[in-house]
PDB file of C-alpha atoms in Angstrom:
ATOM      1  CA  UNK P   1       0.000   0.000   0.000  1.00  0.00           C
ATOM      2  CA  UNK P   2       1.748   3.115  -1.184  1.00  0.00           C
ATOM      3  CA  UNK P   3      -1.317   5.311  -1.270  1.00  0.00           C
ATOM      4  CA  UNK P   4      -2.233   7.373   1.763  1.00  0.00           C
ATOM      5  CA  UNK P   5      -5.733   6.772   3.137  1.00  0.00           C
ATOM      6  CA  UNK P   6      -7.728   9.930   3.762  1.00  0.00           C
ATOM      7  CA  UNK P   7      -9.926   8.235   6.377  1.00  0.00           C
ATOM      8  CA  UNK P   8     -10.177   5.079   8.456  1.00  0.00           C
ATOM      9  CA  UNK P   9     -13.064   3.986   6.218  1.00  0.00           C
ATOM     10  CA  UNK P  10     -10.844   4.264   3.170  1.00  0.00           C
ATOM     11  CA  UNK P  11      -8.055   2.327   4.902  1.00  0.00           C
ATOM     12  CA  UNK P  12     -10.477  -0.465   5.809  1.00  0.00           C
ATOM     13  CA  UNK P  13     -11.905  -0.561   2.284  1.00  0.00           C
ATOM     14  CA  UNK P  14      -8.465  -1.548   0.960  1.00  0.00           C
ATOM     15  CA  UNK P  15      -8.379  -4.732   3.089  1.00  0.00           C
ATOM     16  CA  UNK P  16      -9.720  -8.168   2.211  1.00  0.00           C
ATOM     17  CA  UNK P  17     -13.136  -8.996   3.747  1.00  0.00           C
ATOM     18  CA  UNK P  18     -11.582 -11.386   6.318  1.00  0.00           C
ATOM     19  CA  UNK P  19      -9.007  -8.844   7.465  1.00  0.00           C
ATOM     20  CA  UNK P  20     -11.499  -6.012   7.361  1.00  0.00           C
ATOM     21  CA  UNK P  21     -13.812  -7.938   9.694  1.00  0.00           C
ATOM     22  CA  UNK P  22     -11.012  -8.272  12.272  1.00  0.00           C
ATOM     23  CA  UNK P  23     -10.048  -4.614  11.895  1.00  0.00           C
ATOM     24  CA  UNK P  24     -13.692  -3.584  12.378  1.00  0.00           C
ATOM     25  CA  UNK P  25     -13.813  -5.645  15.605  1.00  0.00           C
ATOM     26  CA  UNK P  26     -10.653  -3.943  16.827  1.00  0.00           C
ATOM     27  CA  UNK P  27     -11.977  -0.521  15.807  1.00  0.00           C
ATOM     28  CA  UNK P  28     -15.252  -1.090  17.687  1.00  0.00           C
ATOM     29  CA  UNK P  29     -13.424  -2.271  20.840  1.00  0.00           C
ATOM     30  CA  UNK P  30     -11.138   0.785  20.784  1.00  0.00           C
ATOM     31  CA  UNK P  31     -13.960   3.246  20.117  1.00  0.00           C
ATOM     32  CA  UNK P  32     -16.025   1.766  22.943  1.00  0.00           C
ATOM     33  CA  UNK P  33     -13.027   1.907  25.305  1.00  0.00           C
ATOM     34  CA  UNK P  34     -12.135   5.463  24.261  1.00  0.00           C
ATOM     35  CA  UNK P  35     -15.401   7.371  23.804  1.00  0.00           C
ATOM     36  CA  UNK P  36     -13.585  10.746  23.958  1.00  0.00           C
ATOM     37  CA  UNK P  37     -10.971   9.824  21.380  1.00  0.00           C
ATOM     38  CA  UNK P  38     -11.062  11.160  17.865  1.00  0.00           C
ATOM     39  CA  UNK P  39     -10.506   8.714  15.024  1.00  0.00           C
ATOM     40  CA  UNK P  40      -7.707   9.922  12.754  1.00  0.00           C
ATOM     41  CA  UNK P  41      -5.217   8.577  10.229  1.00  0.00           C
ATOM     42  CA  UNK P  42      -1.628   8.941  11.429  1.00  0.00           C
ATOM     43  CA  UNK P  43       1.442   7.356   9.807  1.00  0.00           C
ATOM     44  CA  UNK P  44      -1.070   5.992   7.231  1.00  0.00           C
ATOM     45  CA  UNK P  45      -2.787   3.893   9.923  1.00  0.00           C
ATOM     46  CA  UNK P  46      -6.066   4.218  11.812  1.00  0.00           C
ATOM     47  CA  UNK P  47      -5.305   5.957  15.106  1.00  0.00           C
ATOM     48  CA  UNK P  48      -7.218   7.183  18.156  1.00  0.00           C
ATOM     49  CA  UNK P  49      -6.322  10.493  19.702  1.00  0.00           C
ATOM     50  CA  UNK P  50      -7.231  12.654  22.700  1.00  0.00           C
ATOM     51  CA  UNK P  51      -4.461  15.068  23.711  1.00  0.00           C
ATOM     52  CA  UNK P  52      -2.059  12.738  21.894  1.00  0.00           C
ATOM     53  CA  UNK P  53      -2.357   9.637  19.719  1.00  0.00           C
ATOM     54  CA  UNK P  54      -3.108   6.783  22.116  1.00  0.00           C
ATOM     55  CA  UNK P  55      -3.159   3.699  19.875  1.00  0.00           C
ATOM     56  CA  UNK P  56      -2.808   2.765  16.209  1.00  0.00           C
ATOM     57  CA  UNK P  57      -3.551  -0.419  14.289  1.00  0.00           C
ATOM     58  CA  UNK P  58      -2.710  -1.794  10.864  1.00  0.00           C
ATOM     59  CA  UNK P  59      -3.154  -4.860   8.714  1.00  0.00           C
ATOM     60  CA  UNK P  60      -0.113  -6.978   7.830  1.00  0.00           C
ATOM     61  CA  UNK P  61       0.209 -10.197   5.825  1.00  0.00           C
ATOM     62  CA  UNK P  62      -0.274 -12.649   8.700  1.00  0.00           C
ATOM     63  CA  UNK P  63      -1.262 -10.460  11.627  1.00  0.00           C
ATOM     64  CA  UNK P  64      -2.877  -7.266  12.776  1.00  0.00           C
ATOM     65  CA  UNK P  65      -0.436  -4.853  14.311  1.00  0.00           C
ATOM     66  CA  UNK P  66      -1.596  -2.949  17.380  1.00  0.00           C
ATOM     67  CA  UNK P  67       0.591  -0.014  18.403  1.00  0.00           C
ATOM     68  CA  UNK P  68      -0.146   1.293  21.911  1.00  0.00           C
ATOM     69  CA  UNK P  69       3.350   2.844  22.295  1.00  0.00           C
ATOM     70  CA  UNK P  70       6.061   1.383  24.487  1.00  0.00           C
ATOM     71  CA  UNK P  71       4.234   1.870  27.807  1.00  0.00           C
ATOM     72  CA  UNK P  72       1.118   0.121  26.487  1.00  0.00           C
ATOM     73  CA  UNK P  73       3.202  -2.959  25.702  1.00  0.00           C
ATOM     74  CA  UNK P  74       5.410  -2.971  28.818  1.00  0.00           C
ATOM     75  CA  UNK P  75       2.481  -2.389  31.201  1.00  0.00           C
ATOM     76  CA  UNK P  76       0.688  -5.509  29.876  1.00  0.00           C
ATOM     77  CA  UNK P  77       3.758  -7.725  29.402  1.00  0.00           C
ATOM     78  CA  UNK P  78       2.218 -10.622  31.360  1.00  0.00           C
ATOM     79  CA  UNK P  79      -1.062 -10.581  29.405  1.00  0.00           C
ATOM     80  CA  UNK P  80       0.841 -10.329  26.107  1.00  0.00           C
ATOM     81  CA  UNK P  81       3.147 -13.319  26.703  1.00  0.00           C
ATOM     82  CA  UNK P  82       1.536 -15.427  23.970  1.00  0.00           C
ATOM     83  CA  UNK P  83       1.871 -12.695  21.317  1.00  0.00           C
ATOM     84  CA  UNK P  84       4.826 -11.403  19.365  1.00  0.00           C
ATOM     85  CA  UNK P  85       5.691  -7.973  20.774  1.00  0.00           C
ATOM     86  CA  UNK P  86       8.388  -5.389  20.268  1.00  0.00           C
ATOM     87  CA  UNK P  87       8.896  -1.854  21.505  1.00  0.00           C
ATOM     88  CA  UNK P  88       5.462  -0.295  21.153  1.00  0.00           C
ATOM     89  CA  UNK P  89       3.986  -3.023  18.937  1.00  0.00           C
ATOM     90  CA  UNK P  90       1.896  -6.179  19.347  1.00  0.00           C
ATOM     91  CA  UNK P  91       1.100  -8.734  16.646  1.00  0.00           C
ATOM     92  CA  UNK P  92      -2.286 -10.466  16.774  1.00  0.00           C
ATOM     93  CA  UNK P  93      -2.322 -13.445  14.354  1.00  0.00           C
ATOM     94  CA  UNK P  94      -5.045 -13.318  11.711  1.00  0.00           C
ATOM     95  CA  UNK P  95      -5.967 -16.970  12.307  1.00  0.00           C
ATOM     96  CA  UNK P  96      -6.878 -16.447  15.981  1.00  0.00           C
ATOM     97  CA  UNK P  97      -9.666 -14.421  17.642  1.00  0.00           C
ATOM     98  CA  UNK P  98      -8.674 -10.929  18.717  1.00  0.00           C
ATOM     99  CA  UNK P  99      -8.323 -10.379  22.494  1.00  0.00           C
ATOM    100  CA  UNK P 100     -10.839  -7.512  22.425  1.00  0.00           C
ATOM    101  CA  UNK P 101     -10.974  -7.005  26.190  1.00  0.00           C
ATOM    102  CA  UNK P 102      -7.185  -6.789  26.342  1.00  0.00           C
ATOM    103  CA  UNK P 103      -7.189  -4.297  23.443  1.00  0.00           C
ATOM    104  CA  UNK P 104      -9.789  -2.200  25.308  1.00  0.00           C
ATOM    105  CA  UNK P 105      -7.810  -2.399  28.585  1.00  0.00           C
ATOM    106  CA  UNK P 106      -4.586  -1.298  26.889  1.00  0.00           C
ATOM    107  CA  UNK P 107      -6.435   1.535  25.118  1.00  0.00           C
ATOM    108  CA  UNK P 108      -7.907   2.755  28.418  1.00  0.00           C
ATOM    109  CA  UNK P 109      -4.498   2.533  30.089  1.00  0.00           C
ATOM    110  CA  UNK P 110      -3.076   4.775  27.353  1.00  0.00           C
ATOM    111  CA  UNK P 111      -5.939   7.280  27.794  1.00  0.00           C
ATOM    112  CA  UNK P 112      -5.314   7.456  31.550  1.00  0.00           C
ATOM    113  CA  UNK P 113      -1.610   7.896  30.919  1.00  0.00           C
ATOM    114  CA  UNK P 114      -2.248  10.807  28.512  1.00  0.00           C
ATOM    115  CA  UNK P 115      -4.609  12.386  31.027  1.00  0.00           C
ATOM    116  CA  UNK P 116      -1.931  12.199  33.742  1.00  0.00           C
ATOM    117  CA  UNK P 117       0.514  13.962  31.432  1.00  0.00           C
ATOM    118  CA  UNK P 118      -1.984  16.788  30.915  1.00  0.00           C
ATOM    119  CA  UNK P 119      -2.510  17.080  34.675  1.00  0.00           C
ATOM    120  CA  UNK P 120       1.240  17.225  35.298  1.00  0.00           C
ATOM    121  CA  UNK P 121       1.644  19.985  32.707  1.00  0.00           C
ATOM    122  CA  UNK P 122      -1.116  21.997  34.391  1.00  0.00           C
ATOM    123  CA  UNK P 123       0.697  21.768  37.729  1.00  0.00           C
ATOM    124  CA  UNK P 124       3.947  23.149  36.290  1.00  0.00           C
TER     125      UNK P 124
END
């Protein structure tokens, strides 16, 4: 994909029906977990933003990448043991159900973290 999607809808429309279904599940879980977040496209991926971008996701050949930044991965290290992770990234295999509650929990953790940062800035 070299083109740049102008919206999350457009991004999703470029995916196969099977992958799109998984991405829609992930999107719904994130939107429910982050009712105040705005859906945007950042780095050519769907992203969810309040005062900062909290989480991103993207389709890959054999997995869906979920990008909750480094803290989102390190904070849930135990729960993510069975997934491939790297700094700020988690791979959810396409042939397995998505851990939607875990995705929601990580998303909410990131929102709380962003909120704390705003509070700290106000105190300075």
